[in-house]
Short mmCIF file of C-alpha atoms and ligand atoms in Angstrom, two decimals:
data_model
loop_
_atom_site.label_atom_id
_atom_site.label_comp_id
_atom_site.label_asym_id
_atom_site.label_seq_id
_atom_site.Cartn_x
_atom_site.Cartn_y
_atom_site.Cartn_z
CA MET A 1 43.38 -120.88 -55.76
CA LEU A 2 45.64 -117.23 -55.18
CA GLU A 3 44.72 -116.81 -51.25
CA LEU A 4 44.94 -113.63 -50.29
CA ILE A 5 46.48 -113.07 -46.85
CA SER A 6 47.17 -109.36 -46.98
CA GLU A 7 47.92 -105.93 -49.65
CA HIS A 8 50.00 -103.48 -48.99
CA ALA A 9 49.53 -100.49 -51.56
CA CYS A 10 53.84 -99.23 -52.03
CA PHE A 11 55.14 -96.62 -55.16
CA GLY A 12 52.06 -96.87 -56.95
CA GLY A 13 51.56 -100.28 -56.74
CA SER A 14 50.40 -103.60 -54.52
CA GLN A 15 52.84 -105.29 -52.45
CA ARG A 16 50.95 -109.12 -52.43
CA PHE A 17 50.98 -111.50 -49.94
CA TYR A 18 49.03 -114.64 -51.45
CA ARG A 19 48.59 -118.90 -49.66
CA HIS A 20 48.00 -121.58 -51.90
CA GLN A 21 47.48 -124.96 -52.31
CA SER A 22 50.50 -126.44 -53.97
CA ALA A 23 50.63 -129.69 -55.80
CA ALA A 24 54.22 -129.98 -56.24
CA THR A 25 55.01 -129.98 -52.73
CA GLY A 26 51.03 -131.83 -51.41
CA LEU A 27 51.05 -128.89 -48.79
CA PRO A 28 49.84 -125.16 -48.39
CA MET A 29 52.97 -122.74 -49.43
CA ARG A 30 53.13 -119.23 -49.28
CA PHE A 31 54.69 -116.57 -51.39
CA SER A 32 54.36 -112.54 -52.36
CA VAL A 33 54.01 -110.57 -55.18
CA PHE A 34 54.29 -107.11 -56.08
CA LEU A 35 52.10 -105.77 -59.12
CA PRO A 36 53.21 -102.09 -60.70
CA ALA A 37 50.80 -99.83 -61.65
CA GLU A 38 49.76 -100.60 -65.44
CA ALA A 39 50.72 -98.01 -67.32
CA ALA A 40 48.92 -99.71 -69.95
CA PRO A 41 46.19 -103.55 -69.80
CA GLY A 42 47.97 -106.07 -70.31
CA LYS A 43 50.05 -108.52 -69.82
CA LEU A 44 53.35 -107.66 -67.79
CA PRO A 45 57.19 -109.27 -67.69
CA ALA A 46 57.57 -110.76 -64.28
CA LEU A 47 60.74 -112.19 -62.40
CA PHE A 48 61.08 -113.57 -60.22
CA TYR A 49 63.40 -113.95 -57.08
CA LEU A 50 64.64 -116.76 -55.36
CA ALA A 51 66.54 -116.21 -51.53
CA GLY A 52 68.99 -117.91 -49.51
CA LEU A 53 68.69 -119.96 -46.47
CA THR A 54 67.00 -118.85 -43.66
CA CYS A 55 64.46 -117.61 -46.37
CA ASN A 56 60.84 -117.15 -45.98
CA GLU A 57 58.71 -115.31 -49.18
CA GLU A 58 59.14 -112.13 -47.14
CA THR A 59 63.17 -111.67 -46.79
CA PHE A 60 63.04 -110.09 -50.36
CA MET A 61 60.28 -108.08 -50.31
CA MET A 62 61.09 -105.82 -47.04
CA LYS A 63 65.19 -106.45 -47.90
CA GLY A 64 65.96 -105.72 -51.15
CA GLY A 65 64.43 -102.67 -52.06
CA ALA A 66 63.26 -103.64 -55.51
CA GLN A 67 60.25 -102.83 -55.89
CA ARG A 68 60.88 -98.55 -56.72
CA VAL A 69 63.00 -99.52 -59.85
CA ALA A 70 59.89 -102.06 -60.46
CA ALA A 71 56.96 -100.40 -60.22
CA ARG A 72 59.24 -97.46 -62.70
CA GLU A 73 60.05 -101.03 -65.34
CA GLY A 74 56.08 -101.65 -65.11
CA MET A 75 58.08 -105.25 -64.20
CA VAL A 76 55.74 -107.86 -61.80
CA LEU A 77 58.35 -109.19 -58.50
CA VAL A 78 57.91 -112.76 -57.49
CA ALA A 79 58.92 -114.27 -54.50
CA PRO A 80 58.52 -117.38 -53.44
CA ASP A 81 59.02 -119.27 -49.84
CA THR A 82 62.55 -121.33 -49.85
CA SER A 83 60.91 -124.77 -48.55
CA PRO A 84 57.65 -126.29 -47.79
CA ARG A 85 57.04 -125.64 -44.02
CA ASP A 86 55.19 -128.53 -41.32
CA ALA A 87 56.24 -130.76 -43.83
CA GLY A 88 55.80 -133.02 -40.46
CA VAL A 89 58.95 -134.89 -41.53
CA ALA A 90 61.14 -135.27 -37.78
CA GLY A 91 64.14 -133.07 -36.98
CA GLU A 92 63.26 -130.95 -40.53
CA ALA A 93 63.84 -127.43 -38.31
CA ASP A 94 67.07 -128.38 -36.57
CA ALA A 95 69.64 -126.96 -39.00
CA TRP A 96 68.96 -123.45 -40.60
CA ASP A 97 71.49 -125.43 -43.47
CA PHE A 98 68.91 -128.52 -44.34
CA GLY A 99 64.98 -129.42 -44.36
CA VAL A 100 63.23 -125.78 -43.47
CA GLY A 101 63.72 -122.67 -45.73
CA ALA A 102 66.31 -124.55 -46.96
CA GLY A 103 64.69 -126.77 -49.56
CA PHE A 104 67.49 -125.89 -52.22
CA TYR A 105 65.07 -126.22 -55.60
CA VAL A 106 65.47 -129.66 -55.61
CA ASP A 107 62.71 -132.24 -56.26
CA ALA A 108 63.87 -134.78 -53.48
CA THR A 109 63.95 -137.93 -54.58
CA GLU A 110 65.22 -139.69 -50.52
CA GLU A 111 62.96 -140.59 -48.06
CA PRO A 112 61.46 -138.80 -45.97
CA TRP A 113 62.14 -135.31 -47.74
CA SER A 114 61.10 -136.65 -51.59
CA LYS A 115 56.93 -136.58 -50.75
CA ASN A 116 57.06 -133.05 -50.25
CA TYR A 117 60.40 -130.91 -50.57
CA ARG A 118 60.65 -130.68 -53.84
CA MET A 119 61.44 -127.13 -54.47
CA TYR A 120 62.53 -127.44 -58.08
CA SER A 121 59.04 -128.21 -59.52
CA TYR A 122 56.81 -126.05 -57.06
CA ILE A 123 58.78 -123.22 -59.01
CA LEU A 124 57.76 -124.21 -62.84
CA GLU A 125 53.79 -124.64 -60.73
CA LEU A 126 54.30 -121.34 -59.59
CA ARG A 127 54.96 -120.08 -62.44
CA ASP A 128 52.37 -121.59 -64.09
CA LEU A 129 49.79 -120.50 -62.26
CA LEU A 130 50.44 -117.21 -62.31
CA VAL A 131 50.43 -116.49 -65.71
CA ALA A 132 46.98 -118.17 -65.87
CA GLU A 133 45.87 -115.57 -63.06
CA LEU A 134 47.81 -113.04 -62.68
CA PRO A 135 48.96 -110.25 -65.76
CA LEU A 136 51.99 -111.48 -66.16
CA ASP A 137 53.37 -112.24 -69.73
CA ALA A 138 54.05 -115.26 -70.93
CA ALA A 139 57.24 -115.02 -72.93
CA ARG A 140 58.86 -112.37 -70.98
CA ILE A 141 58.79 -113.86 -67.37
CA GLY A 142 62.82 -113.95 -65.64
CA ILE A 143 64.81 -114.98 -63.03
CA PHE A 144 67.41 -114.38 -60.61
CA GLY A 145 68.09 -114.97 -56.81
CA HIS A 146 70.43 -115.28 -54.12
CA SER A 147 73.66 -117.97 -52.30
CA MET A 148 70.97 -120.43 -52.65
CA GLY A 149 68.69 -119.17 -54.66
CA GLY A 150 71.39 -118.17 -56.85
CA HIS A 151 71.47 -121.65 -57.29
CA GLY A 152 68.14 -121.98 -58.03
CA ALA A 153 67.74 -119.25 -60.62
CA LEU A 154 70.38 -120.83 -62.12
CA VAL A 155 69.91 -123.83 -62.08
CA LEU A 156 65.86 -122.91 -63.48
CA ALA A 157 67.35 -120.82 -66.29
CA LEU A 158 69.98 -122.97 -67.76
CA ARG A 159 66.96 -126.63 -67.76
CA ASN A 160 63.60 -124.13 -69.24
CA PRO A 161 65.32 -120.60 -71.16
CA GLY A 162 62.84 -120.64 -72.42
CA LEU A 163 60.71 -120.04 -70.34
CA PHE A 164 62.32 -117.91 -68.10
CA ARG A 165 64.29 -115.85 -70.58
CA SER A 166 66.68 -113.61 -68.25
CA VAL A 167 68.52 -114.87 -65.76
CA SER A 168 71.26 -113.08 -63.38
CA ALA A 169 72.33 -113.62 -59.41
CA PHE A 170 73.78 -112.30 -56.02
CA ALA A 171 76.79 -114.07 -54.57
CA PRO A 172 75.26 -117.70 -55.92
CA ILE A 173 76.08 -122.12 -54.92
CA ALA A 174 77.96 -121.34 -58.63
CA ALA A 175 79.04 -125.43 -58.11
CA PRO A 176 77.35 -126.39 -55.10
CA SER A 177 78.77 -130.29 -55.73
CA ARG A 178 81.35 -129.68 -54.84
CA CYS A 179 80.96 -127.59 -51.38
CA PRO A 180 79.69 -128.41 -48.02
CA TRP A 181 76.48 -126.45 -48.31
CA GLY A 182 75.47 -128.40 -51.46
CA GLU A 183 77.27 -131.78 -50.32
CA LYS A 184 74.90 -132.16 -47.15
CA ALA A 185 71.90 -130.71 -49.00
CA PHE A 186 72.54 -133.21 -52.30
CA SER A 187 73.37 -135.76 -50.48
CA GLY A 188 69.90 -135.48 -47.96
CA TYR A 189 67.70 -135.11 -50.51
CA LEU A 190 69.61 -136.86 -53.75
CA GLY A 191 71.52 -139.59 -52.22
CA ALA A 192 74.57 -140.49 -51.93
CA ASP A 193 75.18 -140.93 -56.43
CA GLU A 194 76.73 -137.73 -57.62
CA SER A 195 75.51 -138.01 -60.59
CA SER A 196 72.10 -137.46 -60.00
CA TRP A 197 73.50 -133.70 -58.78
CA ARG A 198 74.95 -132.62 -61.72
CA ALA A 199 71.55 -131.67 -62.86
CA TYR A 200 70.97 -129.07 -59.73
CA ASP A 201 74.48 -128.16 -60.32
CA ALA A 202 74.73 -124.68 -62.49
CA SER A 203 78.80 -125.00 -63.36
CA ALA A 204 77.99 -128.83 -63.83
CA LEU A 205 75.30 -127.90 -66.53
CA MET A 206 76.97 -125.01 -67.91
CA SER A 207 79.44 -127.64 -69.05
CA GLN A 208 76.86 -128.74 -71.22
CA ALA A 209 75.44 -126.13 -72.42
CA ASN A 210 75.79 -124.62 -75.93
CA ALA A 211 75.17 -120.48 -74.96
CA PRO A 212 71.81 -120.43 -73.89
CA PHE A 213 71.71 -117.52 -73.09
CA PRO A 214 72.93 -114.81 -75.47
CA ASN A 215 72.09 -111.65 -73.95
CA GLY A 216 74.62 -112.48 -70.64
CA ILE A 217 74.37 -113.78 -67.63
CA LEU A 218 74.76 -110.70 -64.80
CA ILE A 219 76.39 -112.28 -61.39
CA ASP A 220 77.19 -109.71 -58.12
CA GLN A 221 79.31 -110.75 -56.05
CA GLY A 222 81.39 -109.26 -52.87
CA LEU A 223 85.26 -109.86 -52.53
CA ALA A 224 84.20 -109.80 -48.12
CA ASP A 225 81.68 -112.23 -48.15
CA LYS A 226 82.25 -114.50 -45.28
CA PHE A 227 81.16 -117.70 -47.36
CA LEU A 228 83.09 -116.55 -50.61
CA GLY A 229 86.00 -118.88 -50.10
CA ASP A 230 84.45 -122.22 -49.46
CA GLN A 231 80.72 -122.25 -50.42
CA LEU A 232 80.11 -119.76 -53.94
CA TYR A 233 82.72 -120.99 -56.66
CA PRO A 234 82.20 -118.22 -59.44
CA GLU A 235 85.38 -119.07 -60.91
CA ALA A 236 83.54 -122.16 -61.38
CA PHE A 237 80.67 -120.79 -63.14
CA GLU A 238 82.99 -118.37 -64.62
CA ALA A 239 85.33 -121.34 -66.14
CA ALA A 240 81.80 -123.20 -67.21
CA CYS A 241 80.19 -120.31 -69.58
CA ARG A 242 83.81 -119.57 -71.16
CA HIS A 243 84.14 -122.97 -72.09
CA ALA A 244 80.05 -122.98 -73.02
CA GLY A 245 80.71 -119.55 -74.97
CA GLN A 246 78.31 -118.69 -72.17
CA PRO A 247 78.39 -114.04 -72.48
CA LEU A 248 78.60 -113.08 -68.61
CA GLU A 249 79.19 -110.31 -66.23
CA LEU A 250 80.69 -111.22 -63.12
CA ARG A 251 81.18 -108.33 -61.15
CA ARG A 252 83.69 -108.47 -58.16
CA HIS A 253 82.44 -106.06 -55.11
CA ALA A 254 85.30 -105.42 -52.88
CA GLY A 255 84.54 -104.89 -49.03
CA TYR A 256 80.71 -106.18 -49.11
CA ASP A 257 79.30 -108.94 -47.94
CA HIS A 258 76.75 -111.76 -48.41
CA GLY A 259 73.85 -110.33 -46.94
CA TYR A 260 71.62 -107.36 -48.27
CA TYR A 261 72.72 -104.31 -47.93
CA PHE A 262 75.06 -106.09 -50.58
CA ILE A 263 71.76 -106.95 -52.88
CA SER A 264 70.08 -103.74 -51.99
CA THR A 265 73.45 -101.93 -53.51
CA PHE A 266 72.95 -103.01 -57.27
CA ILE A 267 69.48 -104.39 -57.23
CA GLU A 268 68.25 -101.61 -60.14
CA ASP A 269 71.47 -103.11 -61.65
CA HIS A 270 70.22 -106.46 -62.26
CA LEU A 271 66.13 -105.39 -62.82
CA ASN A 272 67.32 -103.03 -65.20
CA PHE A 273 69.37 -105.78 -66.65
CA HIS A 274 66.55 -107.66 -66.92
CA SER A 275 64.31 -105.15 -68.01
CA ALA A 276 66.66 -105.19 -71.18
CA SER A 277 66.76 -108.47 -71.82
CA LEU A 278 62.57 -109.17 -71.63
CA GLY A 279 61.82 -106.41 -74.21
CA ALA A 280 60.34 -104.52 -70.64
N1 LIG B 1 72.96 -117.98 -39.99
C1 LIG B 1 73.45 -118.27 -40.76
C2 LIG B 1 73.81 -117.25 -41.73
C3 LIG B 1 72.74 -117.71 -42.54
C4 LIG B 1 71.81 -116.78 -43.86
O1 LIG B 1 73.58 -115.52 -44.21
N2 LIG B 1 71.53 -116.62 -44.74
C5 LIG B 1 71.35 -115.73 -46.34
C6 LIG B 1 71.11 -116.88 -47.49
S1 LIG B 1 72.99 -117.82 -47.29
C7 LIG B 1 72.91 -118.61 -48.64
O2 LIG B 1 71.64 -119.03 -48.84
C8 LIG B 1 70.49 -115.17 -46.05
O3 LIG B 1 70.07 -114.63 -47.28
N3 LIG B 1 69.93 -114.80 -45.31
C9 LIG B 1 69.29 -114.01 -44.77
C10 LIG B 1 69.09 -112.15 -44.37
O4 LIG B 1 68.36 -111.89 -44.11
O5 LIG B 1 70.50 -111.82 -44.01
C11 LIG B 1 75.40 -117.97 -40.14
O6 LIG B 1 74.95 -118.19 -39.11
O7 LIG B 1 75.76 -117.72 -40.42
#
């Protein structure tokens, strides 16, 4: 059951914040939804946005500047939180890149995280829930995200191309098995056996795929991004796409950093990309 926390008129539609009890995480979870004014009755295309480290369900809706375009395209936007909150794990809020605000969109298998830190399953649960409860067209749902959320979007799409029909990312952590953020998160949540990490590594998944998104994948990357050198590795994903025959548009932008000024600059291109891919 969805509990509506707040609702705000926005570009002729409705910006909403919800809470619900999640089966995947075993905890109450928050998420936000932008519902455009419906031009016609019926189901609407939808786009899930996965946010990055330290973010929550509000960040994208407040800073991304996406609602104006989503209203024009008649597209629903969904932004989940980035981790469970108040799981009661000792020290879970001590670091900004692990634990609270840093769920990494994986299903943890290691104690004490495995009971609640199950964000991979949570995103799938939320998709199903919103298809049932809100006017989302199950056949026209895409996914995108930023940084940790770009990693999550790529992994969820590559593992579930029938559920997420289009995918894009801003500055994704594209090869988490080999970067400090990913090594810390995966060893903590998944354990020392690196073979289990491959299921959550977009570059590893793509290297074994067979062009799952024929309409292409869009990635934007700022060249003044302070995390580009040691955390993101877009070139690894680019090489994996080449190997898999997967069309990829990887745009490198001089002068742009890792933040929401970068995201909001190119957000319209991403919504247009998904709208065209989903036949919105
Ligand atoms: N506290 C960190 C910076 C954290 C940060 O930059 N978070 C990014 C996502 S990074 C990868 O997932 C973000 O989106 N922050 C929210 C915002 O509003 O910018 C540091 O000290 O560097």
